[in-house]
Amino acid sequence: EDQVTQSPEALRLQEGESSSLNCSYTVSGLRGLFWYRQDPGKGPEFLFTLYSAGEEKEKERLKATLTKKESFLHITAPKPEDSATYLCAVRTGGATNKLIFGTGTLLAVQP
Amino acid sequence: ETGVTQSPTHLIKTRGQQVTLRCSSQSGHNTVSWYQQALGQGPQFIFQYYREEENGRGNFPPRFSGLQFPNYSSELNVNALELDDSALYLCASSSDRVGEQYFGPGTRLTVT
């Protein structure tokens, strides 16, 4: 069964303290790995798509990387406004856009 | 460019009732997917509509149904509401059946 696991469940950082979030996946055939940011009570906001092992993408303080078994979201020198839940999702192929999500990592950045 | 919009924002229903949620896709997008997100969980795929036809379904019972209209907006209908249907319902649109998905703000449904 296709599965996505995110760790840690929650992470508390001081402003400027860099860290990484992990997303490990077990799927029959990866057709894309997606990172989203979700603020409380809001819809997920698209961040990155990664398609193949070795691929990296960056946006401001965020950098996403992909291997054959997992993805990392690196946060460099975070600010309080980076506080949110970060969701990882995979698409496993076929003619649908079904995404399988992990349960997310709740990030809190303290000033 | 207009993003994905959903209505209503919040809704309270009684067990056994029926509900209709609405979604307007982002400009230029022809595919809409619906997800259910329980508190503290990741979104779960309900179904997808592409060019007015259902194009994939998750593990949800038939009382969850939908429609897509010629302008690519969509409705999610849930019959015989149960307490466990309480959740945030998210709509996402994409430019094709396998494109990147952009989510709306969601509809918070509470079933009492």
PDB file of C-alpha atoms in Angstrom:
ATOM      1  CA  GLU A   1       0.000   0.000   0.000  1.00  0.00           C
ATOM      2  CA  ASP A   2       1.260   3.465  -0.906  1.00  0.00           C
ATOM      3  CA  GLN A   3       2.271   5.392   2.204  1.00  0.00           C
ATOM      4  CA  VAL A   4       3.801   8.726   3.169  1.00  0.00           C
ATOM      5  CA  THR A   5       5.346   9.331   6.597  1.00  0.00           C
ATOM      6  CA  GLN A   6       6.527  12.695   7.863  1.00  0.00           C
ATOM      7  CA  SER A   7       8.821  13.409  10.780  1.00  0.00           C
ATOM      8  CA  PRO A   8       9.018  14.947  13.226  1.00  0.00           C
ATOM      9  CA  GLU A   9       5.328  15.524  14.006  1.00  0.00           C
ATOM     10  CA  ALA A  10       6.221  18.864  15.572  1.00  0.00           C
ATOM     11  CA  LEU A  11       9.350  21.006  15.620  1.00  0.00           C
ATOM     12  CA  ARG A  12      10.121  24.102  17.610  1.00  0.00           C
ATOM     13  CA  LEU A  13      13.019  26.295  16.457  1.00  0.00           C
ATOM     14  CA  GLN A  14      14.530  29.564  17.513  1.00  0.00           C
ATOM     15  CA  GLU A  15      14.623  32.258  14.872  1.00  0.00           C
ATOM     16  CA  GLY A  16      17.740  31.686  12.750  1.00  0.00           C
ATOM     17  CA  GLU A  17      18.124  28.028  13.800  1.00  0.00           C
ATOM     18  CA  SER A  18      18.257  25.940  10.605  1.00  0.00           C
ATOM     19  CA  SER A  19      16.755  22.440  10.442  1.00  0.00           C
ATOM     20  CA  SER A  20      15.230  19.820   8.131  1.00  0.00           C
ATOM     21  CA  LEU A  21      11.867  18.114   7.838  1.00  0.00           C
ATOM     22  CA  ASN A  22      11.672  14.561   6.542  1.00  0.00           C
ATOM     23  CA  CYS A  23       9.163  12.864   4.244  1.00  0.00           C
ATOM     24  CA  SER A  24       9.664   9.155   3.581  1.00  0.00           C
ATOM     25  CA  TYR A  25       7.503   7.327   1.075  1.00  0.00           C
ATOM     26  CA  THR A  26       6.654   3.818  -0.028  1.00  0.00           C
ATOM     27  CA  VAL A  27       4.890   3.866  -3.376  1.00  0.00           C
ATOM     28  CA  SER A  28       4.497   1.591  -6.357  1.00  0.00           C
ATOM     29  CA  GLY A  29       5.663   4.227  -8.809  1.00  0.00           C
ATOM     30  CA  LEU A  30       6.449   7.844  -8.006  1.00  0.00           C
ATOM     31  CA  ARG A  31       5.054  10.410 -10.420  1.00  0.00           C
ATOM     32  CA  GLY A  32       5.909  13.465  -8.373  1.00  0.00           C
ATOM     33  CA  LEU A  33       6.503  14.532  -4.781  1.00  0.00           C
ATOM     34  CA  PHE A  34       4.910  17.746  -3.578  1.00  0.00           C
ATOM     35  CA  TRP A  35       5.500  20.060  -0.637  1.00  0.00           C
ATOM     36  CA  TYR A  36       2.774  22.335   0.668  1.00  0.00           C
ATOM     37  CA  ARG A  37       2.571  24.840   3.497  1.00  0.00           C
ATOM     38  CA  GLN A  38      -0.690  25.076   5.463  1.00  0.00           C
ATOM     39  CA  ASP A  39      -1.626  27.820   7.911  1.00  0.00           C
ATOM     40  CA  PRO A  40      -4.297  27.067  10.544  1.00  0.00           C
ATOM     41  CA  GLY A  41      -7.792  26.885   9.064  1.00  0.00           C
ATOM     42  CA  LYS A  42      -6.525  27.589   5.537  1.00  0.00           C
ATOM     43  CA  GLY A  43      -5.982  25.538   2.410  1.00  0.00           C
ATOM     44  CA  PRO A  44      -2.517  24.168   1.563  1.00  0.00           C
ATOM     45  CA  GLU A  45      -0.224  26.531  -0.353  1.00  0.00           C
ATOM     46  CA  PHE A  46       1.885  24.942  -3.082  1.00  0.00           C
ATOM     47  CA  LEU A  47       5.651  25.134  -2.560  1.00  0.00           C
ATOM     48  CA  PHE A  48       7.554  22.612  -4.707  1.00  0.00           C
ATOM     49  CA  THR A  49       7.275  19.635  -7.044  1.00  0.00           C
ATOM     50  CA  LEU A  50      10.122  17.132  -7.368  1.00  0.00           C
ATOM     51  CA  TYR A  51      10.121  14.343  -9.933  1.00  0.00           C
ATOM     52  CA  SER A  52      13.408  12.458  -9.821  1.00  0.00           C
ATOM     53  CA  ALA A  53      16.085  11.456  -7.331  1.00  0.00           C
ATOM     54  CA  GLY A  54      18.765  14.100  -7.028  1.00  0.00           C
ATOM     55  CA  GLU A  55      16.446  16.949  -7.919  1.00  0.00           C
ATOM     56  CA  GLU A  56      16.543  20.081  -5.736  1.00  0.00           C
ATOM     57  CA  LYS A  57      14.391  23.217  -5.663  1.00  0.00           C
ATOM     58  CA  GLU A  58      14.723  26.407  -3.659  1.00  0.00           C
ATOM     59  CA  LYS A  59      12.460  29.255  -2.654  1.00  0.00           C
ATOM     60  CA  GLU A  60      13.635  31.921  -0.245  1.00  0.00           C
ATOM     61  CA  ARG A  61      14.660  30.104   2.970  1.00  0.00           C
ATOM     62  CA  LEU A  62      13.306  26.726   1.812  1.00  0.00           C
ATOM     63  CA  LYS A  63      15.093  24.018  -0.142  1.00  0.00           C
ATOM     64  CA  ALA A  64      13.547  20.681  -1.088  1.00  0.00           C
ATOM     65  CA  THR A  65      15.558  17.607  -2.075  1.00  0.00           C
ATOM     66  CA  LEU A  66      14.561  14.131  -3.255  1.00  0.00           C
ATOM     67  CA  THR A  67      16.088  10.657  -3.024  1.00  0.00           C
ATOM     68  CA  LYS A  68      14.614   7.311  -4.027  1.00  0.00           C
ATOM     69  CA  LYS A  69      13.087   6.803  -0.587  1.00  0.00           C
ATOM     70  CA  GLU A  70      12.607  10.232   0.963  1.00  0.00           C
ATOM     71  CA  SER A  71      12.507  13.962   0.593  1.00  0.00           C
ATOM     72  CA  PHE A  72      13.828  16.681   2.858  1.00  0.00           C
ATOM     73  CA  LEU A  73      12.628  20.226   3.310  1.00  0.00           C
ATOM     74  CA  HIS A  74      15.559  22.280   4.586  1.00  0.00           C
ATOM     75  CA  ILE A  75      14.766  25.547   6.326  1.00  0.00           C
ATOM     76  CA  THR A  76      17.670  27.963   6.556  1.00  0.00           C
ATOM     77  CA  ALA A  77      17.636  30.749   9.156  1.00  0.00           C
ATOM     78  CA  PRO A  78      13.867  30.514   9.713  1.00  0.00           C
ATOM     79  CA  LYS A  79      11.733  33.472  10.742  1.00  0.00           C
ATOM     80  CA  PRO A  80       8.540  33.451  12.864  1.00  0.00           C
ATOM     81  CA  GLU A  81       6.470  33.860   9.678  1.00  0.00           C
ATOM     82  CA  ASP A  82       7.706  30.423   8.557  1.00  0.00           C
ATOM     83  CA  SER A  83       5.600  28.881  11.341  1.00  0.00           C
ATOM     84  CA  ALA A  84       3.014  26.570   9.743  1.00  0.00           C
ATOM     85  CA  THR A  85       2.276  22.922   9.034  1.00  0.00           C
ATOM     86  CA  TYR A  86       4.334  21.546   6.157  1.00  0.00           C
ATOM     87  CA  LEU A  87       2.675  18.764   4.181  1.00  0.00           C
ATOM     88  CA  CYS A  88       4.324  16.284   1.865  1.00  0.00           C
ATOM     89  CA  ALA A  89       2.329  14.413  -0.797  1.00  0.00           C
ATOM     90  CA  VAL A  90       3.048  11.929  -3.590  1.00  0.00           C
ATOM     91  CA  ARG A  91       1.333  11.159  -6.868  1.00  0.00           C
ATOM     92  CA  THR A  92       1.677   7.572  -7.943  1.00  0.00           C
ATOM     93  CA  GLY A  93       0.613   7.568 -11.544  1.00  0.00           C
ATOM     94  CA  GLY A  94      -2.392   6.736 -13.646  1.00  0.00           C
ATOM     95  CA  ALA A  95      -4.648   9.249 -15.280  1.00  0.00           C
ATOM     96  CA  THR A  96      -5.750  10.933 -12.080  1.00  0.00           C
ATOM     97  CA  ASN A  97      -4.248  13.641  -9.945  1.00  0.00           C
ATOM     98  CA  LYS A  98      -4.763  11.774  -6.665  1.00  0.00           C
ATOM     99  CA  LEU A  99      -2.289  12.958  -4.043  1.00  0.00           C
ATOM    100  CA  ILE A 100      -1.451  10.856  -1.003  1.00  0.00           C
ATOM    101  CA  PHE A 101      -0.541  13.119   1.893  1.00  0.00           C
ATOM    102  CA  GLY A 102       1.440  12.617   5.056  1.00  0.00           C
ATOM    103  CA  THR A 103       0.102  13.976   8.331  1.00  0.00           C
ATOM    104  CA  GLY A 104       2.444  16.964   8.248  1.00  0.00           C
ATOM    105  CA  THR A 105       5.088  18.580  10.438  1.00  0.00           C
ATOM    106  CA  LEU A 106       3.937  21.449  12.640  1.00  0.00           C
ATOM    107  CA  LEU A 107       6.754  24.005  12.695  1.00  0.00           C
ATOM    108  CA  ALA A 108       6.912  26.765  15.296  1.00  0.00           C
ATOM    109  CA  VAL A 109       9.648  29.401  14.993  1.00  0.00           C
ATOM    110  CA  GLN A 110      10.114  31.513  18.088  1.00  0.00           C
ATOM    111  CA  PRO A 111      11.594  35.036  17.930  1.00  0.00           C
TER     112      PRO A 111
ATOM    113  CA  GLU B   1      -5.385  35.778 -12.109  1.00  0.00           C
ATOM    114  CA  THR B   2      -8.126  34.536  -9.770  1.00  0.00           C
ATOM    115  CA  GLY B   3      -7.259  31.674  -7.464  1.00  0.00           C
ATOM    116  CA  VAL B   4      -9.442  28.814  -6.298  1.00  0.00           C
ATOM    117  CA  THR B   5     -12.478  29.941  -4.315  1.00  0.00           C
ATOM    118  CA  GLN B   6     -14.848  27.900  -2.182  1.00  0.00           C
ATOM    119  CA  SER B   7     -18.218  28.544  -0.563  1.00  0.00           C
ATOM    120  CA  PRO B   8     -19.468  28.603   2.057  1.00  0.00           C
ATOM    121  CA  THR B   9     -16.602  29.185   4.488  1.00  0.00           C
ATOM    122  CA  HIS B  10     -18.304  27.445   7.384  1.00  0.00           C
ATOM    123  CA  LEU B  11     -21.351  25.225   7.633  1.00  0.00           C
ATOM    124  CA  ILE B  12     -23.162  23.484  10.473  1.00  0.00           C
ATOM    125  CA  LYS B  13     -25.487  20.591   9.666  1.00  0.00           C
ATOM    126  CA  THR B  14     -27.379  17.946  11.579  1.00  0.00           C
ATOM    127  CA  ARG B  15     -26.735  14.234  11.218  1.00  0.00           C
ATOM    128  CA  GLY B  16     -28.816  12.767   8.369  1.00  0.00           C
ATOM    129  CA  GLN B  17     -29.028  16.014   6.408  1.00  0.00           C
ATOM    130  CA  GLN B  18     -27.538  16.709   3.002  1.00  0.00           C
ATOM    131  CA  VAL B  19     -24.960  19.358   2.077  1.00  0.00           C
ATOM    132  CA  THR B  20     -23.598  20.945  -1.102  1.00  0.00           C
ATOM    133  CA  LEU B  21     -20.186  22.613  -1.219  1.00  0.00           C
ATOM    134  CA  ARG B  22     -19.036  24.741  -4.133  1.00  0.00           C
ATOM    135  CA  CYS B  23     -15.699  25.425  -5.795  1.00  0.00           C
ATOM    136  CA  SER B  24     -14.557  27.757  -8.561  1.00  0.00           C
ATOM    137  CA  SER B  25     -11.354  26.644 -10.217  1.00  0.00           C
ATOM    138  CA  GLN B  26      -8.397  28.870 -10.987  1.00  0.00           C
ATOM    139  CA  SER B  27      -8.525  30.626 -14.329  1.00  0.00           C
ATOM    140  CA  GLY B  28      -7.343  28.329 -17.122  1.00  0.00           C
ATOM    141  CA  HIS B  29      -7.713  25.127 -15.071  1.00  0.00           C
ATOM    142  CA  ASN B  30      -9.981  22.320 -16.273  1.00  0.00           C
ATOM    143  CA  THR B  31      -9.509  19.744 -13.507  1.00  0.00           C
ATOM    144  CA  VAL B  32     -10.901  19.841  -9.979  1.00  0.00           C
ATOM    145  CA  SER B  33     -10.092  17.478  -7.119  1.00  0.00           C
ATOM    146  CA  TRP B  34     -11.818  17.299  -3.741  1.00  0.00           C
ATOM    147  CA  TYR B  35     -10.174  16.333  -0.464  1.00  0.00           C
ATOM    148  CA  GLN B  36     -11.368  15.798   3.096  1.00  0.00           C
ATOM    149  CA  GLN B  37      -9.058  16.878   5.919  1.00  0.00           C
ATOM    150  CA  ALA B  38      -9.851  15.791   9.463  1.00  0.00           C
ATOM    151  CA  LEU B  39      -8.278  17.690  12.326  1.00  0.00           C
ATOM    152  CA  GLY B  40      -4.582  16.887  12.671  1.00  0.00           C
ATOM    153  CA  GLN B  41      -4.518  14.764   9.517  1.00  0.00           C
ATOM    154  CA  GLY B  42      -3.376  15.219   5.960  1.00  0.00           C
ATOM    155  CA  PRO B  43      -5.977  15.721   3.220  1.00  0.00           C
ATOM    156  CA  GLN B  44      -7.595  12.560   1.821  1.00  0.00           C
ATOM    157  CA  PHE B  45      -8.579  12.314  -1.832  1.00  0.00           C
ATOM    158  CA  ILE B  46     -12.323  12.045  -2.458  1.00  0.00           C
ATOM    159  CA  PHE B  47     -12.534  12.302  -6.268  1.00  0.00           C
ATOM    160  CA  GLN B  48     -11.435  14.246  -9.316  1.00  0.00           C
ATOM    161  CA  TYR B  49     -13.389  15.789 -12.172  1.00  0.00           C
ATOM    162  CA  TYR B  50     -11.896  16.400 -15.594  1.00  0.00           C
ATOM    163  CA  ARG B  51     -13.943  18.037 -18.336  1.00  0.00           C
ATOM    164  CA  GLU B  52     -17.214  17.376 -16.467  1.00  0.00           C
ATOM    165  CA  GLU B  53     -16.601  13.669 -15.824  1.00  0.00           C
ATOM    166  CA  GLU B  54     -15.416  11.842 -12.719  1.00  0.00           C
ATOM    167  CA  ASN B  55     -11.847  10.795 -13.350  1.00  0.00           C
ATOM    168  CA  GLY B  56     -10.777   8.892 -10.246  1.00  0.00           C
ATOM    169  CA  ARG B  57     -12.177   8.248  -6.798  1.00  0.00           C
ATOM    170  CA  GLY B  58     -10.751   7.561  -3.350  1.00  0.00           C
ATOM    171  CA  ASN B  59     -12.140   5.325  -0.603  1.00  0.00           C
ATOM    172  CA  PHE B  60     -15.312   7.266   0.060  1.00  0.00           C
ATOM    173  CA  PRO B  61     -18.870   5.836  -0.001  1.00  0.00           C
ATOM    174  CA  PRO B  62     -21.363   6.667  -2.788  1.00  0.00           C
ATOM    175  CA  ARG B  63     -23.133   9.232  -0.588  1.00  0.00           C
ATOM    176  CA  PHE B  64     -20.216  11.483  -1.554  1.00  0.00           C
ATOM    177  CA  SER B  65     -20.933  12.665  -5.087  1.00  0.00           C
ATOM    178  CA  GLY B  66     -19.957  15.554  -7.288  1.00  0.00           C
ATOM    179  CA  LEU B  67     -20.475  17.546 -10.429  1.00  0.00           C
ATOM    180  CA  GLN B  68     -18.358  19.674 -12.691  1.00  0.00           C
ATOM    181  CA  PHE B  69     -19.913  22.358 -14.873  1.00  0.00           C
ATOM    182  CA  PRO B  70     -18.930  23.618 -18.342  1.00  0.00           C
ATOM    183  CA  ASN B  71     -17.054  26.553 -16.755  1.00  0.00           C
ATOM    184  CA  TYR B  72     -15.067  23.928 -14.735  1.00  0.00           C
ATOM    185  CA  SER B  73     -16.532  24.961 -11.387  1.00  0.00           C
ATOM    186  CA  SER B  74     -17.559  22.030  -9.225  1.00  0.00           C
ATOM    187  CA  GLU B  75     -19.870  20.868  -6.456  1.00  0.00           C
ATOM    188  CA  LEU B  76     -19.403  18.262  -3.761  1.00  0.00           C
ATOM    189  CA  ASN B  77     -22.591  16.735  -2.396  1.00  0.00           C
ATOM    190  CA  VAL B  78     -22.767  14.634   0.739  1.00  0.00           C
ATOM    191  CA  ASN B  79     -25.974  12.807   1.641  1.00  0.00           C
ATOM    192  CA  ALA B  80     -27.029  11.299   4.980  1.00  0.00           C
ATOM    193  CA  LEU B  81     -24.409  13.222   6.930  1.00  0.00           C
ATOM    194  CA  GLU B  82     -22.612  11.416   9.740  1.00  0.00           C
ATOM    195  CA  LEU B  83     -20.725  12.887  12.681  1.00  0.00           C
ATOM    196  CA  ASP B  84     -17.423  11.661  11.164  1.00  0.00           C
ATOM    197  CA  ASP B  85     -18.053  13.833   8.102  1.00  0.00           C
ATOM    198  CA  SER B  86     -17.048  16.847  10.198  1.00  0.00           C
ATOM    199  CA  ALA B  87     -13.876  18.106   8.534  1.00  0.00           C
ATOM    200  CA  LEU B  88     -12.286  20.761   6.327  1.00  0.00           C
ATOM    201  CA  TYR B  89     -13.264  20.106   2.706  1.00  0.00           C
ATOM    202  CA  LEU B  90     -10.686  21.280   0.215  1.00  0.00           C
ATOM    203  CA  CYS B  91     -10.987  21.830  -3.487  1.00  0.00           C
ATOM    204  CA  ALA B  92      -7.909  21.924  -5.706  1.00  0.00           C
ATOM    205  CA  SER B  93      -7.652  22.800  -9.375  1.00  0.00           C
ATOM    206  CA  SER B  94      -5.001  21.990 -11.958  1.00  0.00           C
ATOM    207  CA  SER B  95      -4.380  22.774 -15.613  1.00  0.00           C
ATOM    208  CA  ASP B  96      -4.817  19.130 -16.602  1.00  0.00           C
ATOM    209  CA  ARG B  97      -5.417  15.706 -15.068  1.00  0.00           C
ATOM    210  CA  VAL B  98      -1.867  15.400 -13.758  1.00  0.00           C
ATOM    211  CA  GLY B  99      -0.785  19.013 -13.276  1.00  0.00           C
ATOM    212  CA  GLU B 100       0.235  20.758 -10.075  1.00  0.00           C
ATOM    213  CA  GLN B 101      -2.727  21.313  -7.783  1.00  0.00           C
ATOM    214  CA  TYR B 102      -3.626  24.637  -6.216  1.00  0.00           C
ATOM    215  CA  PHE B 103      -5.953  24.561  -3.240  1.00  0.00           C
ATOM    216  CA  GLY B 104      -8.783  26.806  -2.185  1.00  0.00           C
ATOM    217  CA  PRO B 105      -9.289  28.022   1.394  1.00  0.00           C
ATOM    218  CA  GLY B 106     -11.644  25.167   2.258  1.00  0.00           C
ATOM    219  CA  THR B 107     -15.106  24.781   3.759  1.00  0.00           C
ATOM    220  CA  ARG B 108     -15.298  23.836   7.413  1.00  0.00           C
ATOM    221  CA  LEU B 109     -18.240  21.429   7.880  1.00  0.00           C
ATOM    222  CA  THR B 110     -19.495  20.592  11.346  1.00  0.00           C
ATOM    223  CA  VAL B 111     -22.067  17.822  11.757  1.00  0.00           C
ATOM    224  CA  THR B 112     -23.935  17.730  15.081  1.00  0.00           C
TER     225      THR B 112
END
